[in-house]
Amino acid sequence: MVLIDASILGRPAFAVPQLSQVRDILARLQGPIISTVISRAALPVEPELYSSKGRPLMSFIHNIEASYPERFAYGSLEFPFTLPNLAPDVTTSAKSFPGGIFHQDTFSPNRNLTSFYLKSLLPLLAGANNTTGGTSVFFHISNKTNVVESAAKLTLDAQLLALLSHRACIGKLVA
């Protein structure tokens, strides 16, 4: 995105990418999403990591987000899972938004995405792992449970959720 002058907004203004640029971005996100799903499916699902509506997973994600809050800066098209969202841009009859410029909104797919991940995708990953017998692509990770392996699983979960969230936020530009 290109930074353009929009002093009337009171925030930096970013041009909205062209449709072809959005398609390219979405296409480039497919590979990392697929490889993360494959990596995560190779590891067993530990129900304790997702108990209490995913509280251990969300706590893990919160620690990551709290360490890098600048990742969710205005115009980044990334929304946090556990931190508060940025305030949306406000429009009035005296202050309208010029067309073709990014506007911060409050829509975040993350609550629905987390629910989908915990209720639908994790059981599919567990089934895939049970079917294949857990052939981990990580040579140092086995199917045994320990703290290091739990952190590896949570890291892959967090990466996958972040990739899916980012894809949804980019996709809403064309929705």
Coordinates of C-alpha atoms in Angstrom, one line a residue:
M1 CA 0.0 0.0 0.0
V2 CA 1.2 3.5 -0.7
L3 CA 1.1 6.3 1.9
I4 CA -0.8 9.3 0.5
D5 CA -1.7 12.7 1.9
A6 CA -5.0 12.7 3.8
S7 CA -4.6 15.3 6.5
I8 CA -8.4 15.5 6.8
L9 CA -8.5 12.0 8.3
G10 CA -6.1 12.8 11.2
R11 CA -4.4 9.4 10.6
P12 CA -2.1 8.1 7.9
A13 CA -4.0 7.3 4.8
F14 CA -3.2 4.2 2.7
A15 CA -4.5 3.6 -0.8
V16 CA -6.6 0.5 -1.1
P17 CA -4.9 -2.0 -3.3
Q18 CA -6.2 -2.8 -6.8
L19 CA -8.2 -6.0 -7.2
S20 CA -5.3 -7.7 -9.0
Q21 CA -3.0 -6.8 -6.1
V22 CA -5.5 -8.2 -3.6
R23 CA -5.7 -11.4 -5.6
D24 CA -1.9 -11.7 -5.7
I25 CA -1.7 -11.2 -1.9
L26 CA -4.4 -13.8 -1.3
A27 CA -2.6 -16.2 -3.6
R28 CA 0.7 -15.7 -1.8
L29 CA -1.0 -16.5 1.5
Q30 CA -2.2 -20.0 0.3
G31 CA 1.2 -21.6 0.5
P32 CA 1.9 -20.6 4.1
I33 CA -1.6 -21.6 5.2
I34 CA -1.4 -25.0 3.6
S35 CA 2.1 -25.8 4.9
T36 CA 1.1 -24.7 8.4
V37 CA -2.0 -26.9 8.3
I38 CA 0.1 -29.9 7.1
S39 CA 2.7 -29.2 9.9
R40 CA 0.0 -28.9 12.5
A41 CA -1.9 -32.0 11.3
A42 CA 1.3 -34.0 11.8
L43 CA 1.2 -33.4 15.5
P44 CA -1.4 -34.9 17.9
V45 CA -4.1 -32.7 19.4
E46 CA -3.9 -32.4 23.1
P47 CA -7.4 -31.6 24.5
E48 CA -5.8 -29.9 27.6
L49 CA -4.4 -27.2 25.3
Y50 CA -7.9 -26.2 24.1
S51 CA -10.0 -26.7 27.2
S52 CA -12.1 -23.9 28.7
K53 CA -13.0 -22.6 25.2
G54 CA -9.4 -22.4 24.2
R55 CA -8.2 -20.5 27.2
P56 CA -4.6 -22.0 27.2
L57 CA -4.3 -21.2 23.4
M58 CA -5.6 -17.7 23.8
S59 CA -3.3 -17.1 26.8
F60 CA -0.4 -18.2 24.5
I61 CA -1.5 -15.9 21.7
H62 CA -1.9 -13.0 24.2
N63 CA 1.7 -13.4 25.2
I64 CA 2.8 -13.2 21.6
E65 CA 0.5 -10.2 20.8
A66 CA 1.6 -8.3 23.9
S67 CA 5.2 -8.7 22.8
Y68 CA 4.6 -7.2 19.4
P69 CA 1.7 -4.7 19.6
E70 CA 3.0 -2.7 16.7
R71 CA 2.0 -5.5 14.4
F72 CA -1.6 -4.3 14.7
A73 CA -0.8 -0.7 13.7
Y74 CA -3.3 1.4 11.8
G75 CA -3.5 0.2 8.2
S76 CA -1.9 -3.2 8.8
L77 CA -5.1 -5.2 8.1
E78 CA -4.3 -7.4 11.1
F79 CA -6.5 -7.6 14.1
P80 CA -5.4 -9.0 17.4
F81 CA -7.1 -12.0 19.0
T82 CA -6.6 -10.8 22.6
L83 CA -5.7 -7.1 22.6
P84 CA -8.3 -4.3 22.0
N85 CA -8.8 -3.3 18.4
L86 CA -7.9 0.1 17.2
A87 CA -10.6 2.7 17.3
P88 CA -12.4 2.9 13.9
D89 CA -12.3 5.9 11.7
V90 CA -15.4 8.0 12.2
T91 CA -17.3 9.7 9.5
T92 CA -19.7 12.6 9.7
S93 CA -21.6 14.7 7.2
A94 CA -18.8 17.3 7.6
K95 CA -16.0 14.8 7.4
S96 CA -16.6 12.1 4.8
F97 CA -14.0 9.5 3.6
P98 CA -12.5 10.0 0.2
G99 CA -12.9 7.0 -2.0
G100 CA -10.1 4.6 -2.6
I101 CA -8.5 5.1 0.8
F102 CA -8.2 2.5 3.5
H103 CA -10.6 3.1 6.4
Q104 CA -10.1 1.4 9.8
D105 CA -13.3 -0.5 10.8
T106 CA -14.1 -2.6 13.8
F107 CA -14.9 -5.9 12.0
S108 CA -12.6 -8.6 13.1
P109 CA -13.1 -12.2 12.1
N110 CA -11.1 -13.5 15.0
R111 CA -13.8 -14.4 17.4
N112 CA -15.6 -16.5 14.8
L113 CA -12.3 -17.8 13.5
T114 CA -11.2 -19.0 16.9
S115 CA -14.5 -20.7 17.4
F116 CA -14.3 -22.4 14.0
Y117 CA -10.7 -23.5 14.7
L118 CA -11.5 -25.0 18.1
K119 CA -14.8 -26.7 17.1
S120 CA -14.3 -27.7 13.5
L121 CA -10.7 -27.6 12.3
L122 CA -8.9 -29.1 15.4
P123 CA -11.1 -32.2 15.3
L124 CA -10.2 -32.6 11.6
L125 CA -6.5 -32.2 12.4
A126 CA -6.8 -34.7 15.1
G127 CA -8.5 -37.2 12.7
A128 CA -5.8 -36.6 10.1
N129 CA -3.1 -37.2 12.8
N130 CA -4.8 -40.4 13.9
T131 CA -5.1 -41.6 10.3
T132 CA -1.5 -41.0 9.4
G133 CA -0.1 -42.1 12.8
G134 CA 1.5 -38.7 13.5
T135 CA 4.3 -38.5 11.0
S136 CA 5.8 -35.3 12.2
V137 CA 7.8 -33.2 9.7
F138 CA 9.7 -31.9 12.7
F139 CA 12.5 -34.4 13.3
H140 CA 12.8 -33.3 16.9
I141 CA 9.1 -33.6 17.8
S142 CA 7.5 -37.0 18.6
N143 CA 4.0 -37.9 19.4
K144 CA 4.8 -37.8 23.1
T145 CA 3.5 -35.0 25.3
N146 CA 5.9 -32.6 26.9
V147 CA 6.2 -28.8 27.5
V148 CA 8.4 -28.2 24.5
E149 CA 6.1 -30.0 22.2
S150 CA 3.0 -28.3 23.6
A151 CA 4.7 -25.0 22.9
A152 CA 5.4 -26.1 19.3
K153 CA 1.8 -27.1 18.8
L154 CA 0.5 -23.8 20.3
T155 CA 3.0 -21.9 18.0
L156 CA 1.6 -23.7 14.9
D157 CA -1.9 -23.0 16.1
A158 CA -1.1 -19.3 16.7
Q159 CA 0.6 -19.1 13.2
L160 CA -2.4 -20.8 11.5
L161 CA -4.9 -18.5 13.2
A162 CA -2.9 -15.4 12.4
L163 CA -2.6 -16.5 8.7
L164 CA -6.3 -17.2 8.4
S165 CA -7.2 -14.0 10.1
H166 CA -4.9 -12.0 7.8
R167 CA -6.4 -13.7 4.8
A168 CA -9.9 -12.8 6.0
C169 CA -9.0 -9.2 6.6
I170 CA -7.4 -8.9 3.1
G171 CA -10.3 -10.7 1.6
K172 CA -12.8 -8.2 3.0
L173 CA -11.3 -5.6 0.7
V174 CA -13.0 -7.4 -2.2
A175 CA -16.1 -8.6 -0.4

